[in-house]
């Protein structure tokens, strides 16, 4: 397998608006940090707020996978590798940023939730389209919020579990693996032209 | 214009998310609260709180609609058409909003219809429904403006997540930090639970929210018009006027919000408060036919609430019934609180807070335990004193009452003190007659805090 030129990877990331996406993820992490007093403590609202922002970061990662070139890009050979590099770079960056934002308040859970939500969003991007990939993680956040509110948190609402729950971690990693595999292999579905 | 709206209605993406919204609503506590007891105001507040779910999707649908011309690279082509671009885009937004508003109205109609079949007292309350609708319009308008202004692929997810984040953040600020800004969250109940049926509803907070949302709507529509300012001078003037009006109204709402205060009837906003209408509503309580009669407001008589509460309170209080100084009746009262002893009057009456019981047990389990512990401690501490400040002897007697009722006490109110547990065990070993005699003699001293666990036989 030929090595990828760094310039090609950079051009790919730029075509996906990677700098803007990174800036937005940094902004989300900053908001999470600033809202820390409201995102810790008892109650469903404080419990759900970190999930919302993790889902937001996941939605941005997935929205960034939209291919602006249409069919011509499908014919190029390094596209799957470039997509893998893009997703891996963003997941790692977002995980680090969210963990920093949640320092002192279960940062591992923030990383796990980002991984799981990103997997969900990437699968949605593959099946529906990248700009609408936010729907699944956000809908799932609503479900988890209901579980937190009703104090019936279980594996069906794994993002609400503490980081020490290994089953929740396995579910998140499986989702991330599935989403990464799908987006790498097939790319985001081209439903219609996308704004740049 | 009508034809344009009709075409938009056929092509708008908003209806595609409505089945998902219906599914999510079915999975949330709103749907689970549809079993009796049915309180009109509580159900209206439930519908209002559905904005937490509908609002982000309405905002995202509006942003998606607003960015459509740019996304499909039609902006230049449409710029060559004679129609006013602001009105053309506004028509698309109105349709997007119309679908979401229709969903909200249908949801309200369904919930109120179910309530009409279940409620035992009162009538429909419209204020929460109206301020929920205003919040929905505001969310949609905000998404519309951002969709026009931020021409990026990330705008739709950002709008959806941002809307939910703001709603939850404000609510969390109100609940966890007591911040008055949180009162403006669409999730913050427009009416206090204690005021639900005992006092005439005061729509102060609903009015304030509507004012704030109208201001935000003006800001959003002004920003959207500003986007087209280069096209026509009339749009620029309209945009500036909308922005100025929106800013002024929002600032006024912020100022009024700062004056809001909480009392036992709910939120009072002095500028909107009608003191003449702020009065208790007379009612005849419904009581159980148990050794210790338990009475509730007739509005709470629809389901199993009275039976559940009567069973629980009688199980806990059974060994002390008949002891002079013990309550002759337990009564749901708006001033009741699980954090403070509820005994008052002569002969004593045990007040407890109003809350809704769905099904045949108190839920969640943590609340059920706290309520049981609060009742047990209320029997042996002075009225209106904090239950957390109960003395070891009072804790021992309450622990005995809970154990004989087969209710597990949790750590916290009952710390792991061997002396307390031993005193509770000794009291349980006494004969009923001896126990009653000892309690009759020492009840005043127990409540005054003059008895130690070692004094308990």
XYZ file of C-alpha atoms in Angstrom:
653
model
C 0.000 0.000 0.000
C 1.444 3.341 -1.019
C 1.911 5.910 1.744
C -0.456 8.865 1.581
C 1.153 12.226 0.888
C 0.552 14.558 3.812
C -0.609 17.251 1.413
C -3.349 14.970 0.093
C -4.576 14.281 3.631
C -4.556 18.006 4.395
C -6.466 18.825 1.205
C -9.010 16.140 2.058
C -9.472 17.585 5.546
C -9.845 21.087 4.152
C -12.466 19.925 1.656
C -14.433 18.626 4.670
C -14.125 21.977 6.477
C -11.929 20.380 9.123
C -10.591 23.653 10.562
C -14.127 24.965 11.103
C -15.231 21.626 12.547
C -12.281 21.650 14.938
C -13.093 25.191 15.990
C -16.699 24.158 16.670
C -15.624 21.153 18.744
C -13.297 23.416 20.740
C -16.208 25.809 21.247
C -18.448 22.951 22.426
C -15.769 21.809 24.886
C -15.429 25.386 26.137
C -19.204 25.640 26.582
C -19.179 22.334 28.462
C -16.471 23.678 30.744
C -18.254 26.994 31.273
C -21.533 25.231 32.022
C -19.826 22.895 34.493
C -21.713 24.332 37.498
C -24.964 23.430 35.751
C -23.741 20.119 34.374
C -22.934 18.464 37.695
C -25.163 17.671 40.615
C -28.466 15.928 41.002
C -31.377 15.940 38.605
C -32.092 15.071 35.010
C -31.022 18.428 33.560
C -27.503 18.384 34.949
C -27.244 14.718 33.944
C -28.426 15.276 30.380
C -26.471 18.443 29.567
C -23.055 16.711 29.100
C -24.741 14.122 26.885
C -26.183 16.874 24.668
C -22.794 18.482 24.149
C -21.123 15.118 23.475
C -23.852 14.410 20.903
C -23.153 17.844 19.405
C -19.463 17.031 18.973
C -20.401 13.677 17.422
C -22.828 15.389 15.035
C -20.116 17.804 13.896
C -17.687 14.938 13.257
C -20.335 13.145 11.211
C -21.426 16.287 9.320
C -17.795 16.746 8.341
C -17.789 13.476 6.428
C -20.020 14.836 3.657
C -18.316 14.504 0.305
C -18.532 17.813 -1.607
C -17.377 16.322 -4.920
C -20.033 13.688 -5.540
C -19.376 10.662 -7.695
C -15.934 11.608 -9.039
C -14.425 11.138 -5.586
C -15.789 7.593 -5.340
C -13.493 6.630 -8.194
C -10.335 7.714 -6.386
C -8.339 5.033 -4.594
C -7.263 6.615 -1.319
C -10.705 7.917 -0.328
C -11.429 5.197 2.304
C -8.040 5.743 3.934
C -8.548 9.487 3.914
C -11.975 9.082 5.511
C -10.469 6.846 8.195
C -7.753 9.417 8.903
C -10.364 12.171 9.120
C -12.649 10.310 11.520
C -9.789 9.024 13.681
C -8.199 12.476 13.930
C -11.482 14.111 14.881
C -12.539 11.490 17.391
C -9.164 11.710 19.120
C -9.183 15.508 19.150
C -12.778 15.742 20.357
C -12.215 13.055 22.997
C -9.234 14.958 24.378
C -11.096 18.252 24.393
C -14.237 16.900 26.041
C -12.184 15.017 28.623
C -10.355 18.242 29.438
C -13.667 20.041 29.757
C -14.970 17.371 32.159
C -11.801 17.081 34.266
C -12.846 16.234 37.786
C -16.292 15.027 36.724
C -15.874 11.590 35.151
C -13.924 12.573 31.988
C -13.764 8.918 30.912
C -17.555 8.876 30.655
C -17.357 11.927 28.374
C -14.884 10.082 26.105
C -17.020 6.953 26.096
C -20.172 8.902 25.271
C -18.441 10.793 22.487
C -17.286 7.464 21.026
C -20.746 5.926 21.156
C -22.568 8.967 19.820
C -20.011 9.365 17.027
C -20.583 5.745 16.039
C -24.340 6.353 15.916
C -23.900 9.553 13.909
C -21.511 7.934 11.431
C -23.901 5.044 10.833
C -26.681 7.598 10.252
C -24.425 9.540 7.862
C -23.841 6.350 5.881
C -27.523 5.408 5.761
C -29.269 8.821 5.497
C -26.809 11.677 4.943
C -24.082 13.503 6.823
C -25.923 16.802 7.457
C -28.787 14.846 9.062
C -26.519 12.553 11.089
C -27.296 14.526 14.263
C -30.826 13.109 14.412
C -29.927 9.693 15.866
C -27.575 10.769 18.671
C -29.894 13.617 19.642
C -32.934 11.329 19.683
C -30.949 8.895 21.810
C -30.028 11.705 24.211
C -33.755 12.363 24.676
C -34.303 8.710 25.498
C -31.425 8.752 28.001
C -32.763 11.976 29.527
C -36.070 10.227 30.167
C -34.234 7.330 31.800
C -32.249 9.714 34.030
C -35.449 11.556 34.938
C -37.230 8.333 35.835
C -34.120 6.966 37.611
C -34.280 3.791 35.529
C -30.790 3.938 34.065
C -29.666 0.615 32.598
C -27.748 -0.640 29.581
C -30.455 0.701 27.235
C -29.412 4.146 28.438
C -25.694 3.340 28.692
C -24.483 6.982 28.246
C -26.007 7.772 31.634
C -23.983 5.045 33.374
C -20.687 5.850 35.131
C -17.396 5.197 33.312
C -16.743 2.219 35.565
C -19.487 0.262 33.816
C -17.582 -1.946 31.367
C -20.668 -3.067 29.435
C -21.435 0.560 28.569
C -17.857 1.030 27.367
C -18.104 -2.074 25.183
C -21.370 -0.822 23.630
C -19.803 2.575 22.888
C -16.721 0.992 21.325
C -18.844 -1.359 19.224
C -20.897 1.586 17.951
C -17.758 3.578 17.148
C -16.193 0.604 15.360
C -19.350 -0.014 13.354
C -19.715 3.649 12.427
C -16.051 4.043 11.485
C -16.147 0.874 9.413
C -19.294 1.987 7.597
C -18.106 5.517 6.851
C -14.639 4.309 5.798
C -16.001 1.654 3.494
C -18.990 3.475 1.970
C -18.598 7.168 2.806
C -21.489 9.435 3.711
C -24.573 9.029 1.554
C -24.918 11.719 -1.100
C -28.527 12.755 -0.661
C -28.142 16.217 -2.127
C -25.541 18.921 -2.600
C -24.157 20.336 0.600
C -23.183 23.843 1.591
C -19.479 24.264 1.840
C -48.610 33.539 -1.698
C -51.142 30.801 -0.932
C -49.837 28.772 -3.858
C -46.288 29.251 -2.624
C -47.295 28.027 0.832
C -49.023 25.024 -0.717
C -45.905 24.111 -2.703
C -43.760 24.566 0.409
C -46.087 22.362 2.446
C -45.541 19.514 -0.010
C -41.741 19.847 -0.052
C -40.926 20.843 3.493
C -38.777 18.307 5.409
C -40.487 18.970 8.775
C -43.177 16.241 8.427
C -40.445 13.627 8.033
C -39.325 14.061 11.650
C -42.842 14.038 13.124
C -43.062 10.208 13.437
C -39.717 10.244 15.251
C -41.009 12.968 17.579
C -44.139 10.934 18.285
C -42.006 7.880 19.098
C -39.738 9.884 21.401
C -42.719 11.443 23.176
C -44.131 7.980 23.727
C -40.856 6.949 25.389
C -40.573 10.017 27.643
C -42.123 10.628 31.084
C -44.788 12.825 29.439
C -46.515 9.741 28.051
C -45.935 7.774 31.234
C -47.699 10.503 33.243
C -50.947 9.994 31.369
C -52.373 7.564 33.891
C -54.474 8.960 36.772
C -54.103 11.060 38.921
C -54.939 13.714 36.321
C -54.477 17.354 37.281
C -55.339 19.845 34.555
C -52.509 22.216 35.314
C -49.983 19.412 35.662
C -50.956 18.004 32.269
C -50.751 21.465 30.664
C -47.265 21.912 32.144
C -46.364 18.470 30.743
C -47.392 19.616 27.261
C -45.373 22.796 27.728
C -42.333 20.735 28.703
C -42.573 18.807 25.422
C -40.817 21.865 23.923
C -37.640 20.274 25.231
C -38.209 17.653 22.537
C -40.071 19.517 19.796
C -38.081 22.773 20.067
C -34.681 21.453 18.904
C -36.242 19.580 15.990
C -38.337 22.634 15.034
C -35.203 24.803 15.124
C -33.234 22.290 13.060
C -36.040 21.908 10.509
C -36.214 25.695 10.155
C -32.423 25.962 9.766
C -32.469 23.194 7.173
C -35.277 24.971 5.299
C -33.546 28.350 5.492
C -30.274 26.984 4.139
C -32.013 25.194 1.285
C -31.390 27.775 -1.440
C -27.712 27.919 -0.618
C -27.439 24.144 -0.201
C -28.992 23.527 -3.601
C -26.999 26.350 -5.147
C -30.186 28.153 -6.173
C -29.465 31.498 -4.499
C -28.261 33.281 -7.667
C -31.066 31.885 -9.785
C -33.758 32.899 -7.303
C -32.218 36.344 -6.885
C -33.254 37.024 -10.480
C -36.967 36.447 -9.692
C -39.193 39.449 -8.906
C -40.627 38.175 -5.603
C -39.437 39.763 -2.376
C -36.676 37.350 -1.180
C -37.468 37.882 2.489
C -41.140 37.039 2.039
C -40.242 34.042 -0.136
C -37.932 32.631 2.542
C -40.388 33.575 5.264
C -43.051 31.498 3.508
C -40.786 28.447 3.650
C -40.190 29.061 7.362
C -43.894 29.538 8.073
C -44.620 26.153 6.557
C -41.831 24.522 8.555
C -43.174 26.169 11.702
C -46.747 25.256 10.746
C -45.982 21.542 10.686
C -44.301 21.664 14.080
C -47.013 23.884 15.588
C -49.664 21.525 14.249
C -47.855 18.635 15.931
C -47.768 20.577 19.209
C -51.458 21.480 18.982
C -52.405 17.860 18.245
C -50.279 16.717 21.181
C -52.030 19.241 23.430
C -55.442 18.143 22.149
C -54.652 14.467 22.803
C -53.304 15.110 26.305
C -56.218 17.363 27.261
C -58.743 14.873 25.864
C -57.245 12.100 27.989
C -57.210 14.457 30.974
C -60.868 15.339 30.446
C -61.732 11.667 30.804
C -59.645 11.227 33.966
C -59.754 14.502 35.911
C -61.921 14.689 39.005
C -61.610 18.403 39.681
C -61.012 21.692 37.872
C -60.842 22.584 34.202
C -58.347 23.148 31.387
C -55.515 25.581 31.994
C -54.339 27.358 28.850
C -51.435 29.552 29.935
C -48.743 26.833 29.899
C -49.961 25.671 26.489
C -49.763 29.199 25.087
C -46.280 29.903 26.426
C -45.150 26.503 25.134
C -46.416 27.459 21.684
C -44.614 30.800 21.945
C -41.416 28.937 22.872
C -41.852 26.657 19.873
C -42.240 29.657 17.537
C -39.152 31.248 19.081
C -37.072 28.071 18.654
C -38.146 27.763 15.038
C -37.459 31.443 14.294
C -34.018 31.195 15.899
C -33.167 28.188 13.769
C -34.464 29.994 10.689
C -32.270 33.039 11.303
C -29.166 30.959 11.993
C -29.818 28.803 8.935
C -29.822 31.953 6.800
C -26.831 33.610 8.412
C -24.455 30.679 8.929
C -23.966 29.084 5.560
C -22.184 25.949 6.611
C -22.860 22.251 6.644
C -22.672 22.318 10.440
C -25.516 24.744 10.999
C -28.351 22.197 11.331
C -26.685 20.003 13.987
C -25.433 23.094 15.790
C -28.903 24.615 15.897
C -30.499 21.385 17.143
C -27.904 20.750 19.824
C -27.644 24.422 20.737
C -31.391 24.765 21.244
C -31.515 21.745 23.529
C -28.370 22.887 25.333
C -29.843 26.318 26.039
C -33.157 24.855 27.249
C -31.444 22.365 29.560
C -28.724 24.783 30.657
C -31.234 27.427 31.714
C -33.313 24.837 33.524
C -30.289 23.418 35.291
C -29.268 26.958 36.282
C -32.682 27.464 37.869
C -32.801 24.097 39.628
C -29.194 23.676 40.734
C -28.032 27.271 41.217
C -31.280 29.148 41.806
C -30.494 31.503 38.897
C -33.530 33.615 37.940
C -32.451 33.509 34.287
C -33.460 29.838 34.378
C -37.097 30.822 34.914
C -37.199 31.722 31.228
C -36.436 28.150 30.153
C -39.450 26.625 28.391
C -38.938 23.669 30.712
C -39.380 25.644 33.917
C -42.913 24.924 35.145
C -45.025 28.023 34.758
C -46.895 27.108 37.952
C -45.667 25.765 41.279
C -46.748 22.215 42.060
C -48.106 23.283 45.429
C -50.321 25.867 43.732
C -51.764 23.349 41.299
C -55.118 22.924 42.969
C -54.952 24.701 46.300
C -54.632 28.256 44.986
C -55.978 30.137 41.990
C -53.316 29.767 39.268
C -51.231 32.901 38.760
C -49.997 33.182 35.173
C -47.167 35.630 36.040
C -44.363 33.428 34.758
C -46.302 32.391 31.662
C -46.811 36.045 30.761
C -43.142 36.815 31.355
C -42.072 33.893 29.195
C -44.385 34.969 26.375
C -42.967 38.508 26.474
C -39.415 37.146 26.388
C -40.175 34.740 23.526
C -41.888 37.476 21.499
C -38.768 39.599 21.951
C -36.531 36.746 20.835
C -38.852 36.161 17.877
C -38.432 39.821 16.849
C -34.653 39.488 17.135
C -34.616 36.328 15.019
C -36.874 37.712 12.288
C -34.919 40.968 12.330
C -31.646 39.096 11.853
C -33.219 37.102 9.024
C -34.372 40.325 7.333
C -30.932 41.844 7.848
C -29.551 38.975 5.776
C -31.466 40.371 2.756
C -30.704 44.030 3.528
C -28.826 44.536 0.265
C -31.804 43.445 -1.851
C -34.382 46.093 -0.981
C -34.411 49.162 1.275
C -37.819 48.160 2.636
C -36.369 44.876 3.912
C -33.488 46.724 5.526
C -35.874 49.081 7.315
C -38.124 46.219 8.424
C -35.112 44.280 9.667
C -33.805 47.217 11.677
C -37.236 47.844 13.191
C -37.666 44.187 14.116
C -34.193 44.038 15.641
C -34.776 47.174 17.705
C -38.190 46.033 18.900
C -36.923 42.523 19.661
C -33.979 43.858 21.599
C -36.161 46.236 23.622
C -38.749 43.559 24.460
C -36.108 40.967 25.364
C -34.300 43.465 27.585
C -37.591 44.367 29.261
C -38.312 40.676 29.856
C -34.831 40.270 31.335
C -35.482 43.187 33.673
C -38.829 41.765 34.759
C -37.219 38.360 35.254
C -34.793 39.903 37.726
C -37.747 41.033 39.867
C -39.346 37.566 39.999
C -39.599 35.825 43.348
C -40.857 32.454 44.483
C -43.570 32.040 47.081
C -45.621 29.043 48.125
C -48.104 29.669 45.292
C -45.466 29.689 42.549
C -43.507 32.407 40.772
C -44.552 36.006 41.363
C -43.585 38.677 38.818
C -44.692 41.971 40.405
C -45.445 43.668 37.070
C -47.885 40.922 36.085
C -49.128 39.855 39.489
C -52.803 40.184 40.286
C -52.890 40.123 44.061
C -56.696 40.213 44.114
C -56.856 36.903 42.257
C -54.255 35.271 44.498
C -56.425 33.314 46.905
C -56.928 29.801 48.204
C -59.539 27.726 46.404
C -62.057 26.118 48.785
C -62.520 22.356 48.594
C -63.821 19.420 50.601
C -61.107 16.798 51.111
C -61.664 13.134 50.337
C -60.653 10.873 53.238
C -59.865 7.182 53.626
C -61.774 4.983 56.063
C -58.665 3.747 57.877
C -57.709 3.837 61.581
C -55.767 7.020 60.822
C -57.892 8.829 58.234
C -55.791 10.099 55.314
C -57.289 13.005 53.370
C -56.412 14.328 49.924
C -57.665 17.114 47.691
C -60.534 15.859 45.473
C -58.367 16.481 42.400
C -56.096 13.652 43.605
C -58.972 11.216 43.997
C -58.948 9.813 40.461
C -56.463 6.968 40.721
C -54.952 4.860 43.446
C -53.326 7.817 45.240
C -55.561 7.805 48.305
C -55.341 4.026 48.759
C -51.546 3.992 48.375
C -50.997 6.865 50.804
C -53.540 5.592 53.338
C -51.933 2.145 53.364
C -48.400 3.465 53.713
C -49.114 6.060 56.402
C -51.280 3.681 58.425
C -48.635 0.943 58.299
C -46.017 3.328 59.651
C -48.237 4.973 62.270
C -50.076 1.804 63.418
C -48.163 1.251 66.716
C -48.625 4.840 67.912
C -52.274 5.379 66.990
C -54.298 6.276 70.019
C -51.323 7.641 71.934
C -52.268 11.119 73.210
C -50.449 13.725 71.110
C -50.266 11.535 68.029
C -52.149 12.719 64.911
C -55.846 12.047 64.499
C -55.705 12.622 60.758
C -53.141 12.900 57.960
C -53.893 15.523 55.352
C -52.413 16.588 52.068
C -51.597 20.295 52.363
C -49.823 22.785 50.117
C -47.560 23.865 52.972
C -46.516 20.257 53.623
C -42.906 19.335 52.994
C -40.996 16.087 53.201
C -38.062 18.006 54.691
C -39.892 19.269 57.770
C -42.094 17.761 60.426
C -45.721 18.031 59.421
C -47.590 17.956 62.756
C -49.718 20.951 63.674
C -52.851 21.876 65.580
C -54.666 20.438 68.549
C -55.692 17.670 68.135
C -52.647 17.161 65.932
C -52.987 16.738 62.188
C -50.128 15.350 60.091
C -49.629 17.418 56.926
C -47.842 15.929 53.950
C -46.893 17.448 50.646
C -49.061 17.028 47.544
C -47.603 14.847 44.798
C -48.983 12.584 42.138
C -48.917 8.807 42.525
C -49.044 6.881 39.258
C -49.778 3.183 39.653
C -49.882 1.307 42.913
C -46.671 2.481 44.571
C -44.617 5.608 45.101
C -41.953 6.110 42.479
C -39.025 6.414 42.176
C -37.857 4.157 44.978
C -35.575 6.805 46.486
C -38.534 9.192 46.866
C -40.701 6.438 48.345
C -38.072 5.769 51.016
C -37.578 9.451 51.767
C -41.318 10.018 52.079
C -41.737 7.034 54.432
C -38.840 8.229 56.590
C -40.280 11.735 56.617
C -43.655 10.432 57.839
C -42.045 8.265 60.537
C -39.884 11.125 61.838
C -42.754 13.634 61.631
C -44.609 11.586 64.250
C -41.887 12.115 66.873
C -40.378 15.521 66.089
C -41.969 18.933 66.702
C -44.041 20.354 63.854
C -42.159 22.363 61.195
C -38.715 21.357 62.506
C -36.251 19.862 59.989
C -36.352 16.076 59.884
C -32.596 16.026 59.248
C -32.115 17.492 62.746
C -33.914 14.615 64.526
C -32.247 13.479 67.759
C -30.927 9.892 68.125
C -33.939 8.945 70.299
C -36.364 10.334 67.713
C -34.457 8.443 65.027
C -34.667 5.244 67.061
C -38.455 5.440 67.397
C -38.836 6.343 63.700
C -36.557 3.444 62.788
C -38.741 1.094 64.830
C -41.863 2.427 63.059
C -40.297 1.881 59.632
C -39.063 -1.616 60.484
C -42.429 -2.781 61.799
C -43.949 -1.407 58.555
C -41.350 -3.459 56.615
C -39.983 -0.280 55.064
C -36.196 -0.329 54.758
C -34.529 2.786 56.191
C -31.572 4.103 54.238
C -28.413 5.721 55.513
C -28.537 9.472 55.598
C -31.481 10.313 57.786
C -30.640 7.198 59.824
C -26.851 7.089 60.258
C -25.280 3.774 61.211
C -25.432 4.432 64.955
C -25.474 1.177 66.999
C -27.237 2.936 69.896
C -30.108 4.008 67.614
C -30.470 0.531 66.108
C -30.334 -1.116 69.549
C -32.953 1.255 70.964
C -35.234 0.546 67.977
C -34.807 -3.197 68.567
C -35.615 -2.837 72.293
C -38.747 -0.861 71.509
C -39.832 -3.535 69.027
C -39.396 -6.187 71.714
C -41.740 -4.409 74.123
C -45.360 -5.508 74.424
C -47.821 -3.175 72.648
C -49.347 -2.099 75.954
C -45.976 -1.303 77.544
C -44.852 0.534 74.414
C -48.019 2.632 74.333
C -47.695 3.412 78.028
C -44.067 4.466 77.677
C -44.813 6.630 74.623
C -47.799 8.230 76.380
C -45.592 9.176 79.303
C -42.580 10.349 77.353
C -43.936 11.746 74.059
C -43.549 15.386 75.096
C -39.981 14.762 76.286
C -39.174 12.841 73.079
C -40.373 15.705 70.906
C -38.507 18.219 73.059
C -35.305 16.212 72.539
C -34.837 15.345 76.217
C -34.774 11.565 75.725
C -31.641 9.633 74.733
C -31.578 6.215 73.031
C -30.480 4.709 76.352
C -33.725 5.932 77.969
C -35.811 3.850 75.570
C -36.859 0.632 77.325
